[in-house]
Coordinates of C-alpha atoms in Angstrom, one line a residue:
M21 CA 111.5 -159.0 184.9
G22 CA 109.0 -158.9 182.0
R23 CA 109.7 -156.9 178.9
V24 CA 107.8 -153.6 178.6
T25 CA 105.9 -153.4 175.4
S26 CA 103.5 -151.0 173.8
D27 CA 100.6 -153.2 174.9
T28 CA 101.6 -153.2 178.6
T29 CA 102.3 -149.4 178.5
A30 CA 98.8 -148.8 177.2
T31 CA 97.4 -151.0 179.8
D32 CA 99.2 -149.2 182.6
A33 CA 98.1 -145.8 181.2
A34 CA 94.5 -147.0 181.1
A35 CA 94.7 -148.2 184.7
Q36 CA 96.0 -144.8 185.8
H37 CA 93.1 -143.0 184.1
A38 CA 90.4 -145.6 185.0
P39 CA 87.5 -144.2 187.0
E40 CA 87.8 -144.6 190.8
P41 CA 85.2 -146.8 192.5
P42 CA 82.3 -145.0 194.2
G43 CA 83.3 -143.7 197.7
A44 CA 87.0 -143.8 197.0
P45 CA 88.9 -141.2 199.0
P46 CA 90.1 -138.1 197.0
V47 CA 93.7 -137.9 195.7
W48 CA 94.8 -135.4 198.3
Q49 CA 93.8 -137.7 201.1
R50 CA 95.7 -140.7 199.6
R51 CA 98.8 -138.5 199.2
L52 CA 98.6 -137.3 202.8
R53 CA 98.6 -141.0 204.0
R54 CA 102.3 -141.1 203.1
F55 CA 102.7 -138.7 206.0
G56 CA 100.6 -140.6 208.5
L57 CA 97.1 -139.4 207.9
P58 CA 94.9 -142.3 209.0
A59 CA 92.5 -143.8 206.4
R60 CA 88.8 -143.6 207.2
P61 CA 87.6 -147.1 208.2
R62 CA 85.6 -148.7 205.3
T63 CA 82.3 -149.6 207.0
D64 CA 78.7 -149.9 205.9
V65 CA 77.7 -146.6 204.3
R66 CA 74.5 -146.4 206.4
A67 CA 76.6 -146.7 209.6
R68 CA 78.8 -143.9 208.4
L69 CA 75.9 -141.7 207.4
V70 CA 73.9 -142.2 210.6
P71 CA 76.0 -143.8 213.4
A72 CA 73.7 -145.7 215.7
F73 CA 73.5 -145.0 219.4
P74 CA 75.5 -147.7 221.3
E75 CA 73.3 -150.2 222.9
P76 CA 73.3 -149.2 226.6
S77 CA 74.3 -151.6 229.3
G78 CA 71.8 -152.3 232.1
R79 CA 74.6 -153.1 234.6
L80 CA 74.1 -149.8 236.5
W81 CA 70.4 -150.6 237.1
A82 CA 71.2 -154.2 237.9
V83 CA 73.3 -153.0 240.8
F84 CA 70.1 -151.5 242.3
G85 CA 68.3 -154.8 241.9
A86 CA 66.4 -154.1 238.6
G87 CA 65.7 -157.1 236.4
P88 CA 66.8 -157.3 232.8
D89 CA 63.4 -155.9 231.4
A90 CA 63.2 -153.2 234.0
A91 CA 66.9 -152.2 233.4
A92 CA 66.2 -152.0 229.7
R93 CA 63.2 -149.7 230.2
L94 CA 65.1 -147.5 232.7
T95 CA 68.0 -147.2 230.3
R96 CA 65.6 -146.1 227.5
W97 CA 63.9 -143.6 229.8
S98 CA 67.2 -142.1 230.9
A99 CA 67.6 -140.5 227.5
W100 CA 65.0 -137.9 228.6
A101 CA 65.0 -138.5 232.4
G102 CA 68.7 -137.8 232.8
P103 CA 68.6 -134.4 231.0
L104 CA 65.4 -133.4 232.8
L105 CA 66.9 -134.1 236.2
V106 CA 70.0 -132.1 235.3
A107 CA 67.8 -129.2 234.1
L108 CA 65.7 -129.5 237.3
F109 CA 68.9 -129.1 239.3
A110 CA 69.9 -126.1 237.2
G111 CA 66.5 -124.6 237.6
V112 CA 66.5 -124.9 241.4
L113 CA 69.8 -123.1 241.5
R114 CA 68.7 -120.3 239.2
F115 CA 65.3 -119.6 240.7
W116 CA 66.2 -119.9 244.3
N117 CA 66.0 -116.4 245.8
L118 CA 65.9 -115.0 242.3
G119 CA 64.7 -111.6 243.5
S120 CA 67.9 -110.9 245.4
P121 CA 69.6 -108.5 245.4
R122 CA 66.4 -106.4 245.3
K123 CA 68.2 -103.8 243.3
V124 CA 68.7 -102.7 239.7
I125 CA 72.1 -104.1 239.1
F126 CA 74.6 -103.2 236.3
D127 CA 72.9 -103.1 232.9
E128 CA 69.5 -103.9 234.3
T129 CA 69.2 -100.1 234.3
Y130 CA 68.4 -100.5 230.6
Y131 CA 66.7 -103.7 229.5
P132 CA 64.0 -104.3 232.1
K133 CA 62.8 -100.7 231.8
D134 CA 62.8 -100.9 228.0
A135 CA 60.9 -104.1 228.3
W136 CA 58.2 -102.5 230.5
S137 CA 58.0 -99.6 228.1
L138 CA 57.4 -102.0 225.1
L139 CA 54.5 -103.5 227.0
Q140 CA 53.0 -100.1 227.5
Y141 CA 53.7 -98.3 224.2
G142 CA 55.2 -100.8 221.7
Y143 CA 58.5 -98.8 221.7
E144 CA 61.0 -97.7 224.3
G145 CA 59.9 -94.6 226.2
T146 CA 61.8 -92.4 228.6
W147 CA 62.4 -93.0 232.3
A148 CA 63.1 -90.4 235.0
K149 CA 66.7 -90.1 236.3
N150 CA 65.7 -91.6 239.7
A151 CA 63.7 -94.4 238.2
N152 CA 66.0 -97.1 239.5
D153 CA 65.5 -96.2 243.1
A154 CA 61.8 -95.7 242.6
L155 CA 61.4 -99.2 241.1
V156 CA 62.6 -100.9 244.3
G157 CA 61.1 -98.3 246.7
H158 CA 58.3 -98.9 249.2
P159 CA 55.9 -98.6 247.4
P160 CA 57.6 -98.9 244.0
Q161 CA 56.9 -96.2 241.4
L162 CA 57.1 -96.4 237.6
L163 CA 58.4 -93.1 236.4
L164 CA 57.9 -93.6 232.7
S165 CA 56.8 -91.2 230.0
P166 CA 55.9 -91.8 226.4
E167 CA 58.7 -89.6 225.0
H168 CA 60.9 -91.9 222.9
S169 CA 64.4 -92.8 223.9
Y170 CA 67.4 -93.9 221.8
V171 CA 68.2 -97.6 222.2
V172 CA 71.0 -99.5 220.5
H173 CA 69.8 -103.1 220.6
P174 CA 66.9 -104.8 218.7
P175 CA 63.7 -105.4 220.7
M176 CA 63.4 -109.3 220.8
G177 CA 65.3 -109.9 224.0
K178 CA 63.4 -107.1 225.7
W179 CA 60.1 -108.5 224.6
L180 CA 61.0 -111.8 226.3
I181 CA 62.0 -110.0 229.5
A182 CA 58.6 -108.2 229.3
V183 CA 56.8 -111.6 229.4
G184 CA 58.1 -112.1 233.0
E185 CA 57.2 -108.5 233.9
G186 CA 53.7 -109.0 232.6
L187 CA 53.3 -112.2 234.7
F188 CA 54.9 -111.1 237.9
G189 CA 55.1 -107.4 237.8
M190 CA 57.8 -104.8 237.4
N191 CA 60.1 -106.1 240.2
P192 CA 63.5 -107.9 240.3
F193 CA 61.8 -111.4 240.2
G194 CA 59.6 -110.4 237.3
W195 CA 62.3 -108.9 235.1
R196 CA 64.7 -111.8 235.8
F197 CA 62.1 -114.6 235.4
M198 CA 62.4 -115.2 231.7
V199 CA 66.2 -115.1 231.7
A200 CA 66.3 -117.7 234.5
L201 CA 63.9 -119.8 232.5
L202 CA 65.9 -119.7 229.3
G203 CA 69.1 -120.4 231.3
T204 CA 67.4 -123.5 232.7
L205 CA 66.1 -124.6 229.3
S206 CA 69.6 -124.1 227.8
V207 CA 71.0 -126.7 230.2
L208 CA 68.3 -129.1 229.0
L209 CA 69.2 -128.4 225.4
V210 CA 72.9 -128.9 226.0
C211 CA 72.2 -132.3 227.6
R212 CA 70.2 -133.4 224.6
I213 CA 72.7 -131.9 222.1
G214 CA 75.6 -133.6 223.8
R215 CA 73.7 -136.9 223.7
R216 CA 73.1 -136.6 220.0
L217 CA 76.5 -135.2 219.2
M218 CA 78.5 -137.8 221.2
R219 CA 76.0 -140.7 221.1
S220 CA 76.1 -141.0 224.8
T221 CA 73.5 -140.0 227.4
A222 CA 76.1 -139.9 230.1
L223 CA 78.3 -137.5 228.3
G224 CA 75.4 -135.3 227.2
C225 CA 74.2 -135.1 230.8
L226 CA 77.8 -134.3 231.9
A227 CA 78.0 -131.4 229.5
G228 CA 74.7 -130.0 230.8
A229 CA 75.8 -130.5 234.4
L230 CA 79.0 -128.6 233.7
L231 CA 76.9 -125.7 232.2
A232 CA 74.6 -125.8 235.3
V233 CA 77.6 -125.1 237.6
D234 CA 79.4 -122.6 235.5
G235 CA 79.5 -119.3 237.4
L236 CA 79.2 -117.0 234.3
H237 CA 76.2 -118.8 233.0
F238 CA 74.6 -118.9 236.4
V239 CA 75.0 -115.2 237.0
M240 CA 73.8 -114.3 233.6
S241 CA 70.7 -116.6 234.2
R242 CA 69.9 -114.5 237.2
T243 CA 70.4 -111.0 235.7
A244 CA 68.1 -109.3 233.1
L245 CA 70.7 -108.8 230.4
L246 CA 70.4 -109.8 226.7
D247 CA 73.5 -112.0 226.2
L248 CA 72.1 -115.1 227.8
I249 CA 69.0 -114.8 225.6
V250 CA 71.3 -114.7 222.5
M251 CA 73.1 -117.8 223.9
F252 CA 69.7 -119.7 224.3
W253 CA 68.7 -119.1 220.6
V254 CA 72.2 -120.0 219.4
V255 CA 72.1 -123.3 221.3
A256 CA 68.6 -124.0 220.0
A257 CA 69.7 -123.3 216.4
F258 CA 72.7 -125.7 216.9
G259 CA 70.4 -128.4 218.2
C260 CA 68.0 -127.9 215.2
L261 CA 70.9 -128.2 212.8
L262 CA 72.0 -131.5 214.4
V263 CA 68.6 -133.0 214.1
D264 CA 68.4 -131.8 210.5
R265 CA 71.8 -133.4 209.8
D266 CA 70.8 -136.8 211.2
R267 CA 67.4 -136.8 209.4
T268 CA 68.9 -135.8 206.1
R269 CA 71.7 -138.4 206.2
A270 CA 69.1 -141.0 207.2
R271 CA 67.1 -140.1 204.0
L272 CA 70.3 -140.4 201.9
A273 CA 71.0 -143.8 203.5
G274 CA 67.5 -145.0 202.8
T275 CA 67.8 -144.2 199.1
L276 CA 71.1 -146.0 198.6
P277 CA 71.2 -149.5 197.1
V278 CA 71.6 -152.5 199.4
G279 CA 74.1 -155.2 198.4
P280 CA 74.7 -158.8 199.5
G281 CA 74.4 -159.4 203.2
G282 CA 72.2 -156.2 203.7
V283 CA 75.3 -153.9 203.3
T284 CA 74.4 -150.4 202.1
L285 CA 76.5 -149.4 199.1
P286 CA 77.5 -145.9 197.9
D287 CA 75.9 -144.8 194.7
E288 CA 77.1 -142.0 192.5
G289 CA 73.6 -141.1 191.2
V290 CA 72.1 -140.8 194.6
G291 CA 75.1 -138.8 196.1
D292 CA 75.3 -136.4 193.2
R293 CA 71.7 -135.9 192.1
L294 CA 69.3 -136.6 195.0
R295 CA 67.3 -133.6 196.2
L296 CA 67.1 -133.5 199.9
G297 CA 63.6 -132.0 200.0
W298 CA 61.7 -130.3 202.8
R299 CA 63.9 -129.6 205.8
P300 CA 61.8 -128.1 208.6
W301 CA 64.5 -128.4 211.2
R302 CA 66.8 -126.2 209.1
I303 CA 64.0 -123.6 208.9
A304 CA 63.6 -123.8 212.7
A305 CA 67.4 -123.2 212.9
G306 CA 67.0 -120.1 210.7
L307 CA 64.1 -118.9 213.0
C308 CA 66.3 -119.3 216.1
L309 CA 69.2 -117.5 214.5
G310 CA 66.9 -114.7 213.5
L311 CA 65.7 -114.5 217.1
A312 CA 69.3 -114.4 218.3
T313 CA 70.2 -111.6 215.9
A314 CA 67.0 -109.8 216.9
T315 CA 68.2 -109.8 220.5
K316 CA 71.8 -108.6 219.8
W317 CA 73.7 -108.2 216.5
N318 CA 76.4 -110.7 217.4
G319 CA 73.9 -113.3 216.5
L320 CA 74.8 -112.4 212.9
Y321 CA 78.2 -114.2 213.3
Y322 CA 76.5 -117.4 214.3
L323 CA 74.1 -117.0 211.4
A324 CA 77.0 -116.9 208.9
A325 CA 79.0 -119.7 210.7
F326 CA 76.2 -122.1 211.1
A327 CA 74.8 -121.6 207.6
L328 CA 78.3 -122.4 206.2
M329 CA 78.7 -125.4 208.6
A330 CA 75.3 -126.8 207.5
V331 CA 76.3 -126.7 203.8
L332 CA 79.6 -128.4 204.5
W333 CA 77.7 -131.1 206.4
D334 CA 75.7 -131.6 203.2
V335 CA 78.9 -131.9 201.2
A336 CA 80.3 -134.5 203.5
A337 CA 77.0 -136.5 203.4
R338 CA 77.0 -136.5 199.6
R339 CA 80.6 -137.6 199.5
T340 CA 79.9 -140.5 201.9
A341 CA 76.8 -141.4 199.8
G342 CA 79.1 -141.8 196.7
A343 CA 79.0 -138.4 195.0
R344 CA 82.0 -137.9 192.7
R345 CA 81.7 -134.1 192.9
P346 CA 80.2 -133.5 196.3
F347 CA 81.0 -129.8 196.4
R348 CA 79.5 -129.0 193.0
S349 CA 76.4 -131.1 193.9
A350 CA 76.0 -129.4 197.2
L351 CA 76.3 -126.0 195.6
R352 CA 73.8 -126.8 192.9
R353 CA 71.2 -128.6 195.1
D354 CA 71.7 -127.5 198.7
A355 CA 73.3 -124.1 198.9
L356 CA 70.3 -122.0 197.7
P357 CA 67.7 -123.9 199.8
A358 CA 70.1 -123.6 202.8
F359 CA 70.4 -119.8 202.2
G360 CA 66.6 -119.5 202.1
A361 CA 66.1 -121.6 205.2
T362 CA 68.7 -119.8 207.3
V363 CA 69.5 -116.4 206.0
V364 CA 66.2 -115.4 204.5
V365 CA 64.2 -116.8 207.4
A366 CA 66.5 -115.1 209.9
L367 CA 66.2 -111.7 208.2
A368 CA 62.4 -112.1 208.1
T369 CA 62.4 -112.9 211.8
Y370 CA 64.6 -109.9 212.5
L371 CA 62.2 -107.6 210.7
A372 CA 59.2 -109.1 212.4
S373 CA 60.8 -108.4 215.8
W374 CA 60.4 -104.7 215.1
S375 CA 56.6 -105.0 214.7
G376 CA 55.9 -102.9 217.8
W377 CA 58.1 -100.0 216.5
I378 CA 56.6 -100.3 213.0
A379 CA 53.0 -100.4 214.2
T380 CA 53.3 -97.3 216.4
K381 CA 54.3 -93.8 215.7
G382 CA 56.3 -92.8 218.8
G383 CA 59.5 -94.8 218.4
Y384 CA 62.9 -93.2 218.0
Y385 CA 63.5 -92.3 214.3
R386 CA 60.1 -93.7 213.5
D387 CA 59.2 -90.6 211.3
W388 CA 62.7 -90.0 210.0
A389 CA 61.6 -90.8 206.4
T390 CA 59.1 -87.9 206.4
S391 CA 61.7 -85.4 207.7
P392 CA 63.5 -83.0 205.3
E393 CA 66.6 -85.2 205.5
G394 CA 64.6 -88.4 204.9
R395 CA 62.8 -87.0 201.8
T396 CA 66.1 -86.9 199.8
G397 CA 68.0 -89.7 198.3
H398 CA 67.5 -92.5 195.8
W399 CA 65.3 -94.8 197.8
T400 CA 62.3 -92.6 198.4
W401 CA 60.1 -95.1 196.5
L402 CA 60.4 -97.5 199.5
P403 CA 57.8 -97.5 202.3
D404 CA 58.5 -94.7 204.9
W405 CA 58.7 -97.2 207.8
L406 CA 61.3 -99.3 206.0
R407 CA 63.5 -96.3 205.2
S408 CA 63.2 -95.0 208.8
L409 CA 64.1 -98.4 210.1
W410 CA 67.1 -98.7 207.8
H411 CA 68.3 -95.3 209.0
Y412 CA 67.9 -96.3 212.6
Q413 CA 70.1 -99.4 211.9
T414 CA 72.9 -97.4 210.3
E415 CA 72.9 -95.1 213.3
V416 CA 73.1 -98.0 215.7
Y417 CA 75.9 -99.6 213.7
S418 CA 77.9 -96.3 214.0
F419 CA 77.3 -96.2 217.7
H420 CA 78.5 -99.8 218.3
T421 CA 81.6 -99.4 216.1
G422 CA 82.5 -96.1 217.7
L423 CA 82.0 -97.1 221.4
T424 CA 85.4 -96.6 223.0
T425 CA 84.4 -95.0 226.3
P426 CA 86.7 -96.5 229.0
H427 CA 85.0 -98.6 231.6
A428 CA 86.5 -100.0 234.8
Y429 CA 85.5 -103.6 234.0
Q430 CA 86.2 -103.7 230.3
S431 CA 88.6 -106.5 229.1
N432 CA 90.4 -107.6 226.0
P433 CA 89.2 -110.9 224.5
W434 CA 92.7 -112.3 224.8
S435 CA 92.0 -112.6 228.6
W436 CA 88.5 -114.1 228.5
L437 CA 89.3 -117.8 228.5
V438 CA 91.5 -117.4 231.5
L439 CA 89.0 -115.1 233.2
G440 CA 91.4 -112.2 233.4
R441 CA 88.9 -109.5 234.2
P442 CA 85.4 -110.4 235.4
V443 CA 82.6 -107.9 235.8
S444 CA 81.2 -106.8 239.1
Y445 CA 77.4 -106.3 238.7
F446 CA 76.7 -105.3 242.3
Y447 CA 78.7 -104.6 245.4
E448 CA 77.9 -103.5 249.0
D449 CA 79.8 -103.6 252.2
P450 CA 77.2 -103.8 255.0
K451 CA 78.3 -103.4 258.7
V452 CA 77.6 -106.0 261.3
G453 CA 73.9 -106.2 261.9
Q454 CA 73.0 -104.9 258.5
D455 CA 71.6 -107.0 255.6
G456 CA 72.3 -110.3 257.4
C457 CA 75.9 -109.5 258.2
T458 CA 77.1 -111.2 261.4
A459 CA 80.9 -110.6 261.1
A460 CA 82.4 -108.1 263.4
E461 CA 84.9 -107.0 260.7
G462 CA 82.0 -106.2 258.4
C463 CA 80.8 -108.0 255.3
A464 CA 80.9 -107.8 251.5
R465 CA 78.0 -108.5 249.1
E466 CA 78.9 -108.9 245.5
V467 CA 77.4 -110.3 242.2
L468 CA 80.5 -111.1 240.1
A469 CA 80.2 -112.3 236.5
L470 CA 83.0 -114.8 236.8
G471 CA 83.1 -118.2 235.2
T472 CA 83.8 -121.2 237.5
P473 CA 87.6 -121.0 237.3
L474 CA 88.5 -124.7 237.2
L475 CA 85.9 -125.3 234.5
W476 CA 87.2 -122.6 232.3
W477 CA 90.9 -123.4 232.7
A478 CA 90.1 -127.1 232.0
A479 CA 88.1 -126.0 229.0
C480 CA 91.3 -124.3 227.6
F481 CA 92.8 -127.8 227.4
A482 CA 89.6 -129.2 226.0
L483 CA 89.6 -126.7 223.2
L484 CA 93.1 -127.9 222.2
Y485 CA 91.8 -131.4 222.3
V486 CA 88.8 -130.8 220.0
L487 CA 91.1 -128.8 217.7
Y488 CA 93.3 -131.8 217.5
R489 CA 90.3 -134.1 216.9
W490 CA 89.0 -131.9 214.2
L491 CA 92.3 -131.2 212.3
F492 CA 94.0 -134.5 212.6
K493 CA 91.3 -137.1 213.2
R494 CA 88.7 -135.4 210.9
D495 CA 86.1 -135.6 213.7
W496 CA 83.1 -133.6 212.6
R497 CA 81.7 -133.4 216.1
A498 CA 84.9 -131.6 217.3
G499 CA 84.6 -129.3 214.3
A500 CA 81.1 -128.4 215.2
I501 CA 82.1 -127.5 218.7
V502 CA 85.0 -125.4 217.4
C503 CA 82.6 -123.6 215.1
G504 CA 80.4 -122.8 218.1
V505 CA 83.2 -121.3 220.1
A506 CA 84.9 -119.5 217.2
A507 CA 81.7 -117.8 216.0
G508 CA 81.1 -116.4 219.5
Y509 CA 84.7 -115.6 220.4
L510 CA 86.9 -114.7 217.4
P511 CA 84.8 -111.7 216.0
W512 CA 85.5 -109.7 219.2
F513 CA 89.2 -109.5 218.2
L514 CA 88.1 -107.3 215.3
Y515 CA 86.9 -104.7 217.8
Q516 CA 89.7 -104.4 220.3
E517 CA 89.4 -100.7 220.4
R518 CA 85.7 -101.0 221.4
T519 CA 84.5 -101.2 225.0
I520 CA 83.8 -104.9 225.5
F521 CA 83.3 -107.2 228.5
L522 CA 83.9 -110.8 229.6
F523 CA 80.2 -111.5 230.0
Y524 CA 79.9 -111.4 226.2
A525 CA 81.6 -114.8 226.3
V526 CA 78.4 -116.4 227.8
V527 CA 77.2 -117.0 224.3
F528 CA 79.9 -119.7 223.7
V529 CA 80.0 -121.2 227.2
P530 CA 77.8 -124.2 226.2
F531 CA 80.3 -125.1 223.5
L532 CA 83.1 -125.0 226.1
C533 CA 81.1 -127.4 228.2
L534 CA 80.6 -129.7 225.2
A535 CA 84.3 -129.6 224.5
L536 CA 85.1 -130.5 228.1
A537 CA 82.6 -133.3 228.1
M538 CA 84.2 -134.7 225.0
M539 CA 87.7 -134.5 226.5
L540 CA 86.4 -136.2 229.7
G541 CA 84.9 -139.0 227.6
A542 CA 88.3 -139.5 226.0
I543 CA 89.9 -139.6 229.5
I544 CA 87.4 -142.3 230.6
G545 CA 88.3 -144.3 227.5
P546 CA 86.5 -145.4 224.3
P547 CA 84.2 -148.5 224.2
G548 CA 86.2 -151.6 224.1
S549 CA 88.9 -150.4 226.5
T550 CA 90.0 -152.7 229.3
E551 CA 88.1 -152.5 232.6
R552 CA 91.2 -151.3 234.3
R553 CA 91.7 -148.5 231.7
R554 CA 88.2 -147.3 232.0
T555 CA 88.2 -147.4 235.8
I556 CA 91.3 -145.3 236.0
G557 CA 89.9 -142.9 233.5
A558 CA 86.6 -142.6 235.3
V559 CA 88.3 -141.9 238.6
G560 CA 90.4 -139.2 236.9
A561 CA 87.5 -137.6 235.1
G562 CA 85.3 -137.9 238.3
V563 CA 87.9 -136.1 240.4
L564 CA 88.0 -133.2 237.9
V565 CA 84.2 -132.9 237.8
L566 CA 84.1 -132.9 241.6
L567 CA 86.7 -130.2 241.8
I568 CA 84.7 -128.1 239.4
A569 CA 81.6 -128.6 241.5
W570 CA 83.5 -127.6 244.6
N571 CA 84.8 -124.5 242.9
F572 CA 81.3 -123.4 242.0
I573 CA 80.2 -123.9 245.6
Y574 CA 83.2 -122.0 246.9
F575 CA 82.4 -118.9 244.7
Y576 CA 78.6 -119.3 245.1
P577 CA 78.4 -116.3 247.6
L578 CA 80.0 -114.1 244.9
Y579 CA 77.5 -115.2 242.3
T580 CA 74.4 -114.5 244.4
G581 CA 75.3 -111.4 246.5
M582 CA 75.3 -113.3 249.8
P583 CA 76.8 -111.4 252.7
I584 CA 80.2 -112.9 253.7
P585 CA 83.0 -111.6 256.0
K586 CA 85.4 -109.2 254.3
S587 CA 88.2 -111.7 254.9
A588 CA 86.3 -114.4 253.1
W589 CA 85.7 -112.1 250.2
H590 CA 89.4 -111.2 250.0
H591 CA 90.3 -114.9 250.0
R592 CA 88.1 -115.4 246.9
M593 CA 89.9 -112.6 245.0
W594 CA 92.5 -114.9 243.6
F595 CA 94.0 -112.2 241.3
D596 CA 94.3 -108.5 241.6
T597 CA 92.4 -108.1 238.3
W598 CA 89.3 -109.6 239.9
V599 CA 88.9 -106.8 242.4

């Protein structure tokens, strides 16, 4: 053993304090490796920043007799053809007999009527007490007056419902049209998002197909309520952020130096100091989040969660590019532009959604600022319309936080994932010979906002899987899915005294489907697995998907209000809390 001298001691100390090479993992990660945390594989930086889509195999098309060139073209086209076919399937399901039941069901007593009023006056007027029956009468009657009414949700979702009413009239098909269209388009978005997120067209289409056969999403797509509209804008914002992530990381990769053999190398200067420039997809995400918030206020939680997630993505991109202080660099160069592109754009969009109320004089609280109460205070220098609007928002907030009126179908969020208490939107019990009933015992017609049970129960395990992938495998894709579920689910635990319902969960259903698709992909097996392993995995995943599809078909009569024998209805009430 060599003698320790002052020279060797100085050399060792210098080595301990020597600068780490670019891209080296932080100290806390190196320490955790003593306890089994796996090291991130050291690959080409470009491949880590922007993972390529795996080269698809043409074996499937070859089975049908397509040559190599034709198989390659079909494989490329499947990136759009597959999602479009899944969306077509979802659209047929949602638009088929959309006008049934020809009734004003559940909260359709509010939003379609408000939407029609917006078309007429620019604000929500007042309807007669018997307006619901008059709307579906023969002939229908519109018992609307210009006297303002108090509403507690922003107008954006109602303006969208009004588009269908303007095209097809004030009838069930007209007021459900736009919601069904957005429900169909959301399936297309999930297919494309899943493809980009998991770098697999098959898994992306699987996520979209699962959403197409989810009962809660299906019922909400055929009912003129606001929650599915919020869901659509949230999913659209998520997709915009994914595109922005890929494009920004590609720009970083294109600026990094290239070493011997064409290998992209990390660079501290690029990672720490490069400005990421114009990011239109992030602005589009801010617009979508503003539209979600302008439909219902729970969009605010997604605005906060997605804005934070986008900045953390920038931190990770800069670290991978070689930044020595990625958090500080992201805060200095990315946080303020991200705030402007998301929060500022979203707030401007929210304000613009009130244009009808601002431009007219008949809306509720529209002239509050000119009343004796409104003329006092410290903000009288602001425009009257802005002070009136702010007062309106504070009153609405007080209403929402104080809403504790008991309801027969309210539920605690603890029970949502296991479908503890679904919501009945419509129920009738026609006798034989009435409304298509052919059973001597009589029939039941119901529209039940119930998720496909096997899908939701499998998704509970999928959530555990993506949490594991995020926490222990540092899989950013799993973290993004967790963020999408958490932002739509966890905030409701803050309002357990409030009257809340299971159908609020439709906002995060697409993320449950993405989580389940990711878990099914793991069951099938990663690329490089043996043929036997992937065959067994594919059979297991296929059986689960087929069971979910069967489960949707089994409950289909309860999703559409079809008349079924009373005994058949009782057989579908699997739990007492579903009645």
